[in-house]
């Protein structure tokens, strides 16, 4: 199978597979995240410049999980990490390692569960309204299709129209994310 190129991803130079699409109906339960797996306990990276605002250590369902929130309130929630490489209130940059892929919590294999939303406060909003979420596959520039494979080389690719060279250097991923509301 051909491996597609992601605009940005939580894995770098590491082919990953979509194991469960975002917002899939799994027997009556909506899957609010995107499951991706490299098949191994590999490093997991931030897709945002932001701050670690919430962490859960071995939660029964989420395992080791963390929320990274950017200044414009765009946020990512990663679950099932094997371990962390950041702490609560850590400042992180795009491409910075935040942990190791794992299978902690309610998980049947090594993978990363990624959710995205616009956080109004400092707490993740638990909801089943699609409008409360952002589509992580749109942000990453990948297809929301099970078993498709992708790679990200560590250099974020801005969406079209391509910004100027100067803008491109400091491309505001958080601003891009804001425009991608749920489909
Ligand atoms: Zn999941």
PDB file of N, CA, C and O and ligand atoms in Angstrom, residues 19-21 26 31-36 79-80 106 111-115, ligand 1:
ATOM      1  N   UNK A  19      -5.861   3.256  12.550  1.00  0.00           N
ATOM      2  CA  UNK A  19      -6.456   2.008  13.024  1.00  0.00           C
ATOM      3  C   UNK A  19      -7.934   2.174  13.380  1.00  0.00           C
ATOM      4  O   UNK A  19      -8.678   1.206  13.387  1.00  0.00           O
ATOM      5  N   UNK A  20      -8.350   3.408  13.673  1.00  0.00           N
ATOM      6  CA  UNK A  20      -9.770   3.681  13.903  1.00  0.00           C
ATOM      7  C   UNK A  20     -10.026   5.148  13.559  1.00  0.00           C
ATOM      8  O   UNK A  20      -9.447   6.041  14.174  1.00  0.00           O
ATOM      9  N   UNK A  21     -10.866   5.395  12.531  1.00  0.00           N
ATOM     10  CA  UNK A  21     -11.092   6.769  12.073  1.00  0.00           C
ATOM     11  C   UNK A  21     -11.737   7.661  13.129  1.00  0.00           C
ATOM     12  O   UNK A  21     -12.359   7.185  14.085  1.00  0.00           O
ATOM     13  N   UNK A  26     -18.843   3.296  16.571  1.00  0.00           N
ATOM     14  CA  UNK A  26     -18.364   1.950  16.923  1.00  0.00           C
ATOM     15  C   UNK A  26     -19.428   1.264  17.759  1.00  0.00           C
ATOM     16  O   UNK A  26     -19.391   1.265  18.985  1.00  0.00           O
ATOM     17  N   UNK A  31     -16.612   7.409  18.293  1.00  0.00           N
ATOM     18  CA  UNK A  31     -15.181   7.495  18.584  1.00  0.00           C
ATOM     19  C   UNK A  31     -14.749   8.936  18.343  1.00  0.00           C
ATOM     20  O   UNK A  31     -14.606   9.364  17.208  1.00  0.00           O
ATOM     21  N   UNK A  32     -14.554   9.658  19.432  1.00  0.00           N
ATOM     22  CA  UNK A  32     -14.294  11.097  19.320  1.00  0.00           C
ATOM     23  C   UNK A  32     -12.866  11.424  18.941  1.00  0.00           C
ATOM     24  O   UNK A  32     -12.520  12.573  18.708  1.00  0.00           O
ATOM     25  N   UNK A  33     -12.040  10.396  18.932  1.00  0.00           N
ATOM     26  CA  UNK A  33     -10.650  10.614  18.559  1.00  0.00           C
ATOM     27  C   UNK A  33     -10.288   9.880  17.282  1.00  0.00           C
ATOM     28  O   UNK A  33     -11.113   9.193  16.671  1.00  0.00           O
ATOM     29  N   UNK A  34      -9.047  10.044  16.909  1.00  0.00           N
ATOM     30  CA  UNK A  34      -8.454   9.332  15.777  1.00  0.00           C
ATOM     31  C   UNK A  34      -7.409   8.398  16.365  1.00  0.00           C
ATOM     32  O   UNK A  34      -6.561   8.840  17.145  1.00  0.00           O
ATOM     33  N   UNK A  35      -7.487   7.100  16.022  1.00  0.00           N
ATOM     34  CA  UNK A  35      -6.468   6.164  16.490  1.00  0.00           C
ATOM     35  C   UNK A  35      -5.448   5.938  15.394  1.00  0.00           C
ATOM     36  O   UNK A  35      -5.806   5.573  14.268  1.00  0.00           O
ATOM     37  N   UNK A  36      -4.194   6.150  15.746  1.00  0.00           N
ATOM     38  CA  UNK A  36      -3.110   5.894  14.806  1.00  0.00           C
ATOM     39  C   UNK A  36      -2.044   5.076  15.517  1.00  0.00           C
ATOM     40  O   UNK A  36      -1.866   5.197  16.732  1.00  0.00           O
ATOM     41  N   UNK A  79      -4.025  10.135  24.256  1.00  0.00           N
ATOM     42  CA  UNK A  79      -4.293   9.104  25.272  1.00  0.00           C
ATOM     43  C   UNK A  79      -3.436   7.854  25.061  1.00  0.00           C
ATOM     44  O   UNK A  79      -2.920   7.629  23.981  1.00  0.00           O
ATOM     45  N   UNK A  80      -3.396   7.031  26.112  1.00  0.00           N
ATOM     46  CA  UNK A  80      -2.773   5.695  26.134  1.00  0.00           C
ATOM     47  C   UNK A  80      -1.249   5.716  26.045  1.00  0.00           C
ATOM     48  O   UNK A  80      -0.635   4.741  25.609  1.00  0.00           O
ATOM     49  N   UNK A 106      -7.821   1.893  28.737  1.00  0.00           N
ATOM     50  CA  UNK A 106      -8.693   0.999  27.970  1.00  0.00           C
ATOM     51  C   UNK A 106      -8.218   0.964  26.521  1.00  0.00           C
ATOM     52  O   UNK A 106      -8.623   1.776  25.696  1.00  0.00           O
ATOM     53  N   UNK A 111      -1.068   2.174  20.469  1.00  0.00           N
ATOM     54  CA  UNK A 111      -1.536   3.184  19.519  1.00  0.00           C
ATOM     55  C   UNK A 111      -1.662   4.523  20.228  1.00  0.00           C
ATOM     56  O   UNK A 111      -1.549   4.603  21.455  1.00  0.00           O
ATOM     57  N   UNK A 112      -1.914   5.557  19.458  1.00  0.00           N
ATOM     58  CA  UNK A 112      -2.161   6.891  20.023  1.00  0.00           C
ATOM     59  C   UNK A 112      -3.568   7.320  19.627  1.00  0.00           C
ATOM     60  O   UNK A 112      -3.952   7.239  18.454  1.00  0.00           O
ATOM     61  N   UNK A 113      -4.332   7.747  20.627  1.00  0.00           N
ATOM     62  CA  UNK A 113      -5.678   8.285  20.395  1.00  0.00           C
ATOM     63  C   UNK A 113      -5.531   9.804  20.461  1.00  0.00           C
ATOM     64  O   UNK A 113      -5.044  10.346  21.449  1.00  0.00           O
ATOM     65  N   UNK A 114      -5.939  10.478  19.391  1.00  0.00           N
ATOM     66  CA  UNK A 114      -5.791  11.931  19.290  1.00  0.00           C
ATOM     67  C   UNK A 114      -7.154  12.592  19.148  1.00  0.00           C
ATOM     68  O   UNK A 114      -7.926  12.248  18.243  1.00  0.00           O
ATOM     69  N   UNK A 115      -7.460  13.526  20.040  1.00  0.00           N
ATOM     70  CA  UNK A 115      -8.665  14.350  19.879  1.00  0.00           C
ATOM     71  C   UNK A 115      -8.228  15.799  19.772  1.00  0.00           C
ATOM     72  O   UNK A 115      -7.181  16.182  20.295  1.00  0.00           O
TER      73      UNK A 115
HETATM   74 ZN1  LIG B   1      -9.322   5.871  20.133  1.00  0.00          ZN
END
